[in-house]
Coordinates of C-alpha atoms in Angstrom, one line a residue:
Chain V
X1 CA 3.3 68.3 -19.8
X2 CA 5.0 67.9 -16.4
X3 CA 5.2 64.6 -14.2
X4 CA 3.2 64.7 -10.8
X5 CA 4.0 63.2 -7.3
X6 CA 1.6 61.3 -4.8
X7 CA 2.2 58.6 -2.4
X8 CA 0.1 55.2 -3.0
X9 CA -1.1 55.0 1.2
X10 CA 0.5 51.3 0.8
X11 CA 3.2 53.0 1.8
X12 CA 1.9 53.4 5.4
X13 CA 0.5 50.4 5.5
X14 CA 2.5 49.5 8.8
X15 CA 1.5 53.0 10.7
X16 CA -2.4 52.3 9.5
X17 CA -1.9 48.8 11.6
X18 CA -0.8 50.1 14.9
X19 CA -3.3 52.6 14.2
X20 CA -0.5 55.5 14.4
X21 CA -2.5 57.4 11.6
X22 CA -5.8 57.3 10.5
X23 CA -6.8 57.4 7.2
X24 CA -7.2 61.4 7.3
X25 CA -3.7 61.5 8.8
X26 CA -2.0 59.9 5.5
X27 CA -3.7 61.9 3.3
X28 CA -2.7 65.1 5.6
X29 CA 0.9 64.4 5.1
X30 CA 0.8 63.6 1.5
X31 CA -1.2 66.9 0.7
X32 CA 0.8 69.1 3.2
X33 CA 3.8 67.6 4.1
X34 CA 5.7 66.8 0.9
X35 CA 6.4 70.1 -0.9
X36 CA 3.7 70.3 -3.6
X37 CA 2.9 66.3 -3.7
X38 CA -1.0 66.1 -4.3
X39 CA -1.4 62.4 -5.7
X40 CA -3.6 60.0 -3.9
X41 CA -3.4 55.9 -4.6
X42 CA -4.8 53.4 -2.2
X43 CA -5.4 49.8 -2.0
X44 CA -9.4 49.4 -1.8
X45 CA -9.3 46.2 0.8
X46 CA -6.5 48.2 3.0
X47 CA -8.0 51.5 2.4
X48 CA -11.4 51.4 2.6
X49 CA -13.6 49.3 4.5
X50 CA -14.5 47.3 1.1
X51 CA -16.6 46.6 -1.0
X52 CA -18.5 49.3 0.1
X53 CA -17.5 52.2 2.2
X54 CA -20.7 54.0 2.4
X55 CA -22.3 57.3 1.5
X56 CA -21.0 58.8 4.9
X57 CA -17.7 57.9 3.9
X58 CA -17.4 59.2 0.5
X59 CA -18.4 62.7 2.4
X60 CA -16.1 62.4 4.2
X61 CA -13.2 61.5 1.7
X62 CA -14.2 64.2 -1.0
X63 CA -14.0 67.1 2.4
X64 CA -10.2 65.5 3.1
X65 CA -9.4 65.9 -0.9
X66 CA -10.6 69.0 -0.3
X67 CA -9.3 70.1 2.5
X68 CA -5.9 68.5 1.9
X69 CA -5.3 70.1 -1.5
X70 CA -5.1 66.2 -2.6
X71 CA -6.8 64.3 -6.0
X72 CA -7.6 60.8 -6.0
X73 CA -5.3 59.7 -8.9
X74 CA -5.3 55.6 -9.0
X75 CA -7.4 52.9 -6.8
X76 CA -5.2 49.6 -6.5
X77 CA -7.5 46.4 -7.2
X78 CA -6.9 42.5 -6.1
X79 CA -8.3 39.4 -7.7
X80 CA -8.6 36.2 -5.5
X81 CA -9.9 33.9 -7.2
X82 CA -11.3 31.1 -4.9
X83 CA -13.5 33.5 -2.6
X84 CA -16.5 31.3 -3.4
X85 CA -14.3 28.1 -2.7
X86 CA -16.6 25.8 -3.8
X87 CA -14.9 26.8 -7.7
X88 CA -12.6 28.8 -9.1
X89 CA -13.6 32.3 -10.8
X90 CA -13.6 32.1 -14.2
X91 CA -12.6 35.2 -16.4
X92 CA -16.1 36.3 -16.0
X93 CA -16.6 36.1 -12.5
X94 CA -13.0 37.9 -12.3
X95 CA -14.1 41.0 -14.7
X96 CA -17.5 41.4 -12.4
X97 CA -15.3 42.1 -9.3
X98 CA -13.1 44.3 -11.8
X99 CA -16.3 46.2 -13.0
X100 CA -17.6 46.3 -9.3
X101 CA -14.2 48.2 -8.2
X102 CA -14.2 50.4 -11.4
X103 CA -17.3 51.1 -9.9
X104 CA -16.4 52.1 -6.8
X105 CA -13.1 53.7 -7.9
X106 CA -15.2 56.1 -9.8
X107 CA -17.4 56.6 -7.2
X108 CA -14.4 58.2 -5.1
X109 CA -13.1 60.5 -7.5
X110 CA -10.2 58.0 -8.7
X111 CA -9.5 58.2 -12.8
X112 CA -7.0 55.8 -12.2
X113 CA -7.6 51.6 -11.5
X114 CA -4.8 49.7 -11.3
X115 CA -4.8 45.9 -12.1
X116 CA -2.1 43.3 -10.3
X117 CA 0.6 42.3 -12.8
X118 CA -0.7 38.8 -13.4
X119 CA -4.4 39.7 -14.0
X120 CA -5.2 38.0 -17.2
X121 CA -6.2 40.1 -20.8
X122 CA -9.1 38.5 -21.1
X123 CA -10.4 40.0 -17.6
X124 CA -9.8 43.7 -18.7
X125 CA -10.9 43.4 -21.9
X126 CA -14.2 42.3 -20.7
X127 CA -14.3 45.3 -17.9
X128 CA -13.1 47.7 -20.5
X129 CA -16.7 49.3 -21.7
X130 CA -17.0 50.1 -18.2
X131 CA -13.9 51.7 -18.0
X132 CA -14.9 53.6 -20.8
X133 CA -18.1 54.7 -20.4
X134 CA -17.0 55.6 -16.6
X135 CA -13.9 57.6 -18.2
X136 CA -11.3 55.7 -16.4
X137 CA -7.9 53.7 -17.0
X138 CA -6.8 50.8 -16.2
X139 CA -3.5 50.4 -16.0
X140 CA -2.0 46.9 -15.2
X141 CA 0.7 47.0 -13.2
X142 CA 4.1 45.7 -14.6
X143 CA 6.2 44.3 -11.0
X144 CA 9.9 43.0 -10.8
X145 CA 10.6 40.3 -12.0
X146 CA 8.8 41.0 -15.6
X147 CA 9.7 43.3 -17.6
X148 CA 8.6 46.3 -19.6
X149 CA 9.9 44.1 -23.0
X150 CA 7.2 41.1 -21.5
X151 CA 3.9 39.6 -22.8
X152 CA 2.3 41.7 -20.1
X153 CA 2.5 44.6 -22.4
X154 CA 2.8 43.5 -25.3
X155 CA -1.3 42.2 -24.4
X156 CA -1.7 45.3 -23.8
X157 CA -0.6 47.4 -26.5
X158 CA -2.1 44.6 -28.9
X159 CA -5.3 45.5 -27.2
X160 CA -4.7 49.5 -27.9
X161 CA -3.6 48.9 -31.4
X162 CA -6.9 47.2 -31.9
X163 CA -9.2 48.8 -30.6
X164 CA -8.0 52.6 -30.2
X165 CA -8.8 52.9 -26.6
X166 CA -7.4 55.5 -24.8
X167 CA -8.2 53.6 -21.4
X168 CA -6.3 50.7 -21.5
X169 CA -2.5 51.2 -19.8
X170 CA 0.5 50.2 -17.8
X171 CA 1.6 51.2 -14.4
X172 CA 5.5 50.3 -14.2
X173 CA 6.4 49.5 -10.6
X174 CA 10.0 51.5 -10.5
X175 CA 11.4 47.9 -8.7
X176 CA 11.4 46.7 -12.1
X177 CA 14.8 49.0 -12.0
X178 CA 16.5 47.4 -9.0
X179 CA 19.2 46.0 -10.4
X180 CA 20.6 44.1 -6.7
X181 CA 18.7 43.0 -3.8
X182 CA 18.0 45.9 -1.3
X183 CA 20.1 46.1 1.6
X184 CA 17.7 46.1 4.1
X185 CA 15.8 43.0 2.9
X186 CA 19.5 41.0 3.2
X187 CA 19.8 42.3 6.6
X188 CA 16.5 40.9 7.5
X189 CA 17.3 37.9 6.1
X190 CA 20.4 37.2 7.8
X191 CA 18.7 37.9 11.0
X192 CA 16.9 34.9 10.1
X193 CA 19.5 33.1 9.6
X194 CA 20.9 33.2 6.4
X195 CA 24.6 33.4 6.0
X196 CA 26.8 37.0 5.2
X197 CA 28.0 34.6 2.5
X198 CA 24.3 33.9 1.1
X199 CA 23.9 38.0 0.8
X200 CA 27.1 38.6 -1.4
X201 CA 26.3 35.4 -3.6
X202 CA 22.6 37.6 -3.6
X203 CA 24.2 40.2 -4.8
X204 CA 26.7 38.8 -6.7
X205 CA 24.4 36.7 -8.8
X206 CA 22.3 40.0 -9.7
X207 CA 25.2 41.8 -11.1
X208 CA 26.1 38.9 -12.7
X209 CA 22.5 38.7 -14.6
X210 CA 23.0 42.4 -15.1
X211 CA 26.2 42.3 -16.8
X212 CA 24.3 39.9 -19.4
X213 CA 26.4 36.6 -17.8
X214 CA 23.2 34.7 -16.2
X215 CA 24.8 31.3 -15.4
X216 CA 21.2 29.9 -16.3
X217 CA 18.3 30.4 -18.3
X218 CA 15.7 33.4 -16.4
X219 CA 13.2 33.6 -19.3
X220 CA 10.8 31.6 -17.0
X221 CA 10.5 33.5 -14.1
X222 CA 9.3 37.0 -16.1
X223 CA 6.3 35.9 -16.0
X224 CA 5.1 35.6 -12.5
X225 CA 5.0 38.3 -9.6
X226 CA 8.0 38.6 -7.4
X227 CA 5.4 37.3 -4.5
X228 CA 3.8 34.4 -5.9
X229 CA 7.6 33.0 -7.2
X230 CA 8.7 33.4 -3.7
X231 CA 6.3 31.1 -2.5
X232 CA 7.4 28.6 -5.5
X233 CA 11.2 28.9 -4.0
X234 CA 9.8 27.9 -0.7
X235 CA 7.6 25.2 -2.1
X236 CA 10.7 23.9 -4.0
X237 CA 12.6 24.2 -0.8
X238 CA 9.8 22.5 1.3
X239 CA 7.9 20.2 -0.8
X240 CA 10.1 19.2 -3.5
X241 CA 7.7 20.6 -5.9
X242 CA 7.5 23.2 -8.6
X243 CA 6.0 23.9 -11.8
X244 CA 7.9 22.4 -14.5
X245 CA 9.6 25.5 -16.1
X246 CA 10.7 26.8 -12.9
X247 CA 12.9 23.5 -12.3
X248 CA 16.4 24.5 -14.2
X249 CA 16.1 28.0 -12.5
X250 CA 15.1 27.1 -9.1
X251 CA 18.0 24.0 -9.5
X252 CA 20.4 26.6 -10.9
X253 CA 19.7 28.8 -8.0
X254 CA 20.8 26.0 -5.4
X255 CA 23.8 25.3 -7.4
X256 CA 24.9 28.6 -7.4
X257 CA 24.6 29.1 -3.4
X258 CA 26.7 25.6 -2.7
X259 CA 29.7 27.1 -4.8
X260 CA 29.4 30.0 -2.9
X261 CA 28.4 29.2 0.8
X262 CA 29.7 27.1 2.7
X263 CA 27.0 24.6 4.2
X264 CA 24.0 26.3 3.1
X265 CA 20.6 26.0 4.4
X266 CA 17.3 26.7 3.2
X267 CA 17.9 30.3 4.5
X268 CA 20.9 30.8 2.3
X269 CA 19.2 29.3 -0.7
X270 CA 16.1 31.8 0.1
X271 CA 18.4 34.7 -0.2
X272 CA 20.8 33.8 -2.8
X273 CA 16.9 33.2 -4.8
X274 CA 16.3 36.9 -3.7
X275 CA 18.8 37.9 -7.2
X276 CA 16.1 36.3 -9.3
X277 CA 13.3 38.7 -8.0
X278 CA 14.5 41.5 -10.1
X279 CA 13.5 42.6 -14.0
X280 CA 16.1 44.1 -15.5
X281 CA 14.2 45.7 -17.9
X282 CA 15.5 48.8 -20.1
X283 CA 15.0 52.2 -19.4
X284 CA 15.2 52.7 -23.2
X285 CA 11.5 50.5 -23.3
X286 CA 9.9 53.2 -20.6
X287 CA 10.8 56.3 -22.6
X288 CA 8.6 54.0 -25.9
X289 CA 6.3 53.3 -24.4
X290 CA 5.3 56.3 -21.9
X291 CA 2.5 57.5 -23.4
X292 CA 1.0 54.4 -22.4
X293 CA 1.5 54.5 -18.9
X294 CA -1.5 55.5 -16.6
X295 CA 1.0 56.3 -13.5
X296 CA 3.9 54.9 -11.9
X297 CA 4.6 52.9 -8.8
X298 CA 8.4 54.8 -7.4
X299 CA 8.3 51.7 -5.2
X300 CA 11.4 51.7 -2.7
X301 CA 13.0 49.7 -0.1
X302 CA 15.2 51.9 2.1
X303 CA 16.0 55.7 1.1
X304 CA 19.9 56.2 2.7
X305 CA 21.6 59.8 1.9
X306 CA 23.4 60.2 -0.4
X307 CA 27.2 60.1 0.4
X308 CA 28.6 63.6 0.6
X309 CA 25.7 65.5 0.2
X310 CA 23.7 66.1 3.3
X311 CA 19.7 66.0 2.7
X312 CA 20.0 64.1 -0.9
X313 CA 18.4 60.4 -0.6
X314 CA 18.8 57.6 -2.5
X315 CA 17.7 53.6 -2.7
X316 CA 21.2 52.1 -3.5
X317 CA 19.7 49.0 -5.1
X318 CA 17.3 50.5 -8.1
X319 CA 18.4 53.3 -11.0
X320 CA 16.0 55.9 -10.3
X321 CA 18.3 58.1 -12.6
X322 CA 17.4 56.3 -15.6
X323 CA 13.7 55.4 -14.9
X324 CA 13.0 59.1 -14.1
X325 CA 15.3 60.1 -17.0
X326 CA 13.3 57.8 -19.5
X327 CA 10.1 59.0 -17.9
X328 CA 10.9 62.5 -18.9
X329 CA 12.6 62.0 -22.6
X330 CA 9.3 59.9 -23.0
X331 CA 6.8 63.1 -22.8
X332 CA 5.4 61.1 -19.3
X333 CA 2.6 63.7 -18.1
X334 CA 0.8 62.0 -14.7
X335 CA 1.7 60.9 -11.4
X336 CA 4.9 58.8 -9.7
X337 CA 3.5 57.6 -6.6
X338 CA 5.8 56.6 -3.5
X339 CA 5.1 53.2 -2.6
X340 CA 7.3 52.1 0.4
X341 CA 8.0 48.3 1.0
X342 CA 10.9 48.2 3.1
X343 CA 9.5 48.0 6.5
X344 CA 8.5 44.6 6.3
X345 CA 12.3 43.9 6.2
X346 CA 12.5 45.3 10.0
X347 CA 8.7 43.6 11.4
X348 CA 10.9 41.2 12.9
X349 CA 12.2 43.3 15.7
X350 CA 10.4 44.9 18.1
X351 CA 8.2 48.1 18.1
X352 CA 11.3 50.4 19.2
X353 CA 13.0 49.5 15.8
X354 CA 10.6 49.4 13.1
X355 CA 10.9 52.4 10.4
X356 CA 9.6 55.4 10.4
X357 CA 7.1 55.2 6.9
X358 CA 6.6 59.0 6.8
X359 CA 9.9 59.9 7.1
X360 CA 11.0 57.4 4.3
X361 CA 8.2 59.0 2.0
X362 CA 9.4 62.1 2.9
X363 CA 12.7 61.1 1.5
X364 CA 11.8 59.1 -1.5
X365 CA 9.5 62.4 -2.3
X366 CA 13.1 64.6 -2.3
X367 CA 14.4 62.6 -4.8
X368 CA 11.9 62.3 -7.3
X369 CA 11.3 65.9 -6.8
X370 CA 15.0 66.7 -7.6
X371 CA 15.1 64.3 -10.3
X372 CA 11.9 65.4 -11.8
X373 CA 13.9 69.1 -11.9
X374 CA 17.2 68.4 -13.1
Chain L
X1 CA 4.3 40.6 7.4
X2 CA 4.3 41.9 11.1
X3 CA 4.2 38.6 12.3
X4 CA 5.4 39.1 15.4
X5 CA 2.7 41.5 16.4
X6 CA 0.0 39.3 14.6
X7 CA -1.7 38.5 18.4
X8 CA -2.3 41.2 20.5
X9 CA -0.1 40.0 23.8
X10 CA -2.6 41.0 26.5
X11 CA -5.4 38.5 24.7
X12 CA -4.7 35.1 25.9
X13 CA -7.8 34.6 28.0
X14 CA -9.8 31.7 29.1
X15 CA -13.1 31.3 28.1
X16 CA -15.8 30.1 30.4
X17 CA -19.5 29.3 30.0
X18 CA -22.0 27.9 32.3
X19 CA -19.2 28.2 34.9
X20 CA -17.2 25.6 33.1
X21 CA -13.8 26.6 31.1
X22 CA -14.6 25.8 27.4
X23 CA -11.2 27.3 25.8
X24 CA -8.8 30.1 25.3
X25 CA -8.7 33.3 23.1
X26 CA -6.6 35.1 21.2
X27 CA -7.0 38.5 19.2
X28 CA -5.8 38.8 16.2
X29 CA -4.8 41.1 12.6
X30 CA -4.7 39.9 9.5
X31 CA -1.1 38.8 8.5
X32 CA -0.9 41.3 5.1
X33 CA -1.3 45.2 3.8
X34 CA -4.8 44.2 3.0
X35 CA -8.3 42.7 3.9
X36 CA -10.1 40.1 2.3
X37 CA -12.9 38.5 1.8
X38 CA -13.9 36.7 5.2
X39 CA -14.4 33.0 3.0
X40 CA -10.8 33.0 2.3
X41 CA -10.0 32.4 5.6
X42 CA -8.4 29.4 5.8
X43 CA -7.8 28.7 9.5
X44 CA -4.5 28.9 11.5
X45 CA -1.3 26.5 12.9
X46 CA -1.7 26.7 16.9
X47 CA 0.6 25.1 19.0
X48 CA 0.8 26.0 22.7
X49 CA 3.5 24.1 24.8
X50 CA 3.8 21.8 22.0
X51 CA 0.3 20.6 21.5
X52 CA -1.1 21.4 18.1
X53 CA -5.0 22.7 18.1
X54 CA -6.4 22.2 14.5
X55 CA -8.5 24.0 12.6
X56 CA -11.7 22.3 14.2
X57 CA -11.1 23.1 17.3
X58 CA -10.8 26.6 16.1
X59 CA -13.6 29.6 15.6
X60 CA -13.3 33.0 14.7
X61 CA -14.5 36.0 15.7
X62 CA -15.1 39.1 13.5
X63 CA -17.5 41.7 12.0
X64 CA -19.2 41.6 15.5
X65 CA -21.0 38.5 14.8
X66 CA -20.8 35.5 17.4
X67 CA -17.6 33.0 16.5
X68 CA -18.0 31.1 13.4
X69 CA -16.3 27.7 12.6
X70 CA -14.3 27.7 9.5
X71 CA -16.6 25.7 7.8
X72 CA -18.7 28.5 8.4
X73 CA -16.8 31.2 7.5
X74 CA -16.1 29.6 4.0
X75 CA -19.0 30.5 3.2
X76 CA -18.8 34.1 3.6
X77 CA -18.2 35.1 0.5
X78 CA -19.2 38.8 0.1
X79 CA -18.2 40.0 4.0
X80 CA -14.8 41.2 3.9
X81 CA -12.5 41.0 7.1
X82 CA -11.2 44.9 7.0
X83 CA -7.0 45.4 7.6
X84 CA -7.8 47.7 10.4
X85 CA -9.7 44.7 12.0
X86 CA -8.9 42.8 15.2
X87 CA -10.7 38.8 14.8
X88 CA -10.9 37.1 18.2
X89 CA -9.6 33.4 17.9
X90 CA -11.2 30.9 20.0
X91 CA -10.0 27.8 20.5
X92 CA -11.9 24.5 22.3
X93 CA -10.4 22.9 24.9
X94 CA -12.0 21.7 28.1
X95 CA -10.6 22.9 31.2
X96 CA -8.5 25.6 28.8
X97 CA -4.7 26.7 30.0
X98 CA -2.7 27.3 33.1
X99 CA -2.6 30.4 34.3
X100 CA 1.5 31.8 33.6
X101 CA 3.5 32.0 30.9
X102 CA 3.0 29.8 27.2
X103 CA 4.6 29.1 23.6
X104 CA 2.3 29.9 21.2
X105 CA 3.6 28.8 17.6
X106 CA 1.1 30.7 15.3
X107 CA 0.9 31.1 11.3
X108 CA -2.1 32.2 9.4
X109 CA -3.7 30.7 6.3
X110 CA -5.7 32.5 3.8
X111 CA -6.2 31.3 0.3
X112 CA -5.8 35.2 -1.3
X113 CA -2.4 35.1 -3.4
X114 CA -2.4 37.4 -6.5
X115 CA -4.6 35.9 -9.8
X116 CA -4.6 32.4 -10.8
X117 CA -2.0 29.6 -9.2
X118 CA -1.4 25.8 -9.9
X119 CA -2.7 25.3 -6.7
X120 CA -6.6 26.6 -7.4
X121 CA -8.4 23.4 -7.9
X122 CA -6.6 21.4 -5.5
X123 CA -7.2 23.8 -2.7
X124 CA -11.1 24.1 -3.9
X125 CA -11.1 20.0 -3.3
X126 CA -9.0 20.0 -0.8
X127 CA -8.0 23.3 1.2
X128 CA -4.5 23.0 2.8
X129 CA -3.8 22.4 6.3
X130 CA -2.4 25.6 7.8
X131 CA 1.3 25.6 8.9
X132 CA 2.6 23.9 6.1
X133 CA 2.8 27.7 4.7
X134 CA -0.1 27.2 2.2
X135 CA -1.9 30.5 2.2
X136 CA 1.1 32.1 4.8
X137 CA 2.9 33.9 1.7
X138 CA 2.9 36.8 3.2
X139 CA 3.8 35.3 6.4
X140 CA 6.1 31.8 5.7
X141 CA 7.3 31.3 9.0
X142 CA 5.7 29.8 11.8
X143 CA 5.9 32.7 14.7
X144 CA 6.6 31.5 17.9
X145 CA 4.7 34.3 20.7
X146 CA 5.7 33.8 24.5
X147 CA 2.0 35.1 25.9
X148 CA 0.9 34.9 29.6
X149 CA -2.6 33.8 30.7
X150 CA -3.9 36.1 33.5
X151 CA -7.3 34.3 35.1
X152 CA -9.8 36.5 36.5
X153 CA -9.5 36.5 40.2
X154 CA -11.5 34.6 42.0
X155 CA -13.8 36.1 44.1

């Protein structure tokens, strides 16, 4: 039993789009750069020239594995439902594309797929014989702001329970433990206008949800991704509208940012709405229900060092003490894969000051390897 | 996401044909970490110096196929426009735009958010005008580009 790192190539998504590094070149870094990382996850419509990379390709890919020292470990799968636009997929329609990328998941070496958070039961129960007969997971991904304790896998272990399979799973994302809004997305969000005043009532209204005080009802928002209630906020900004439940938050959320800041705009009531991106979900509930998970997601925002000792990194907004710690008291025996989301927070600047992606792998990969140690 | 590098700068170009100035051009990336399926394609906001261009005066470029309208591309719905892929954006407008410097306000819209929204049907019925952020999740703001327009010289 020992836990196993890899990068999920997401994280250079940013150096594949200026074309600083090739496919080969991420998988290079992860398989020789990162002291004994070997873990490959990738994003099949960032990755891979989707649906179907060709035979050429998959010579290719199998001679970098190879080469590299690296395993395919999970393929990262999307659902968009009104491709055909003249309808909306039905459940059906939805479990085809899913059996299609197990497919072609399989077809690259991967034993892993990994489903997005809001991917309906119903879709991977149909895909599941697949799965199984192809000897893969799924694992659907569990992403701030719901929690470990949600419906999301609750589904899923229903599904286990009934049916025994052993390829059914979650991924946790490991922002599901930020517990404040990361610095560098405030930053970026003051450049835009927000208010200094907006960040500390950000920040202020997650610790206050963390010490148990919410000043409103949040069961609402668990259920939706952290990027499909951000474009609810903005529609509620905007538009006026938003789906029913959402209305006391979303109202509770603008409350809190006039007592707070002075004047506020839709810029401070975007960031002061950044608090209610986050799970909160217990550390206790990972080290349960670990032998369910398929891999896990160390997603991160900004990796700063650690004060007084030199070479030690750290994100200062999520507990990777206790995820990693309930990983390991849990018997976890698979992969934690970087995934780094914090240079979107700087794409407003110009070329000269975006961050550097492998270097923030590089130390995100430190710190799960001294945490995975100690 | 990277929405100020969403149009290459060096691709505001008029277009001519038959010796007559049809239109401009502009290259662009998809405004996410990830591809889609070309159908999704919604269209984008334009504005240069304050006039708006909408989505019918718009065609687009990619897969090395000739520009299709959007009503055209809606219907590709098995070709997938790649991440790593540059579309060319062309736009109709007789006589095209000056030569020198321009304001280009700029936000894409594609219908790809994550599983099923409140929005689905309406946007089936009825797809969204671009700009008003619908399908810009990953890009809410409207990006405003300062791009100059070099004409070939004239011989």
């Amino acid at each position: 039993m020992a836990i196993h790192r890899g990068v999920s190539l997401y994280s250079y998504q940013q150096s594949q789009f200026f074309k600083e590094l090739t496919l080969e070149d991420q998988i290079r870094e992860v398989g020789q750069n990162l002291g004994g990382a070997d873990g490959i996850e990738l994003i099949d419509e960032m990755s891979l020239r989707y649906p179907e990379p060709g035979d050429d390709f998959r010579r290719q890919w199998f001679e970098w594995m190879q080469t590299h020292g690296t395993k395919p470990v999970a393929m990262d799968v999307g659902m968009d439902v009104l491709q055909f636009r003249d309808h909306v997929m039905s459940i059906e329609e939805c479990a085809d594309r899913l059996r299609q990328d197990i497919r072609l998941a399989k077809s690259l070496g991967f034993s892993n797929v990994r489903v997005l958070s809001v991917v309906p039961i119903e879709v991977l129960t149909s895909a599941l014989p697949v799965a199984e007969s192809l000897d893969i997971r799924l694992g659907k991904e569990i992403h701030q702001p719901m929690t470990l304790e949600g419906r999301e896998v609750g589904d899923i272990l229903d599904v286990v329970d009934r049916t025994g399979t052993k390829h059914l799973g979650i991924v946790p994302d490991l922002g599901i433990f930020q517990f404040r809004p990361s610095e560098v997305l405030l930053a970026w969000l003051e450049r835009r206008g927000a208010q200094p005043a907006a960040s500390a009532a950000s920040v202020a209204l997650a610790l206050d949800i963390r010490r148990g005080q919410p000043p409103f009802d949040l069961a609402a928002i668990s259920r939706h991704t952290a990027g499909n209630l951000r474009s609810d906020f903005n529609r509620y900004l905007t538009a006026g509208q938003c789906a029913p439940e959402l209305l006391e938050v979303f109202d509770g959320v603008k409350q809190y940012a006039k007592d707070r800041v002075e004047n506020p705009q839709d810029a401070d009531y975007r960031t002061v709405a950044e608090a209610l991106m986050l799970s909160r979900t217990s550390a206790d509930t990972l080290r349960e229900i670990a032998p369910h998970v398929t891999h896990v997601h160390g997603k991160f925002n900004n990796m700063s060092e650690v004060a007084g000792a030199p070479g030690q990194y750290q994100d200062i907004a999520i507990d990777y003490d206790a995820a990693i710690g309930a990983l390991k008291a849990g018997g976890f025996d698979g992969y934690i894969n970087s995934e780094y989301e914090g240079q979107r927070y700087f794409q407003d600047r110009g070329r000269e000051d975006l961050m550097d992606e492998v270097d923030q792998v590089r130390r995100h990969q430190e710190m799960l390897r001294r945490l995975i140690a100690s | 996401m990277f929405e100020n590098f969403l149009i290459r700068p060096d691709s505001l170009h008029n277009e001519t044909r038959d010796g007559h100035t049809v239109g401009f051009t502009l290259a662009v990336r998809h405004a996410n970490y990830r591809g889609c399926y070309l159908s999704l394609h919604n269209g984008y906001y334009v504005e240069v110096d304050g006039t708006e261009y909408p989505t019918t005066a718009q065609s687009f470029e990619i897969n090395g196929k000739p520009p299709r309208t959007f009503d055209d591309i809606r219907t590709a719905v098995h070709e997938h426009w790649n991440y790593d892929d540059e579309g060319i954006l062309h736009i109709a407008v007789p006589g095209g735009l000056a030569a020198g410097e321009h304001t280009v306000r700029f936000q894409q819209s594609v219908l790809a958010a994550y599983g099923y929204l409140p929005t689905d049907e309406a946007w089936v019925k009825n797809p969204p005008t671009p700009g008003s952020g619908a399908g810009s999740d990953k890009a809410p703001d409207i990006i405003a580009y300062t791009l100059t327009l070099t004409e070939p010289e004239a011989n």
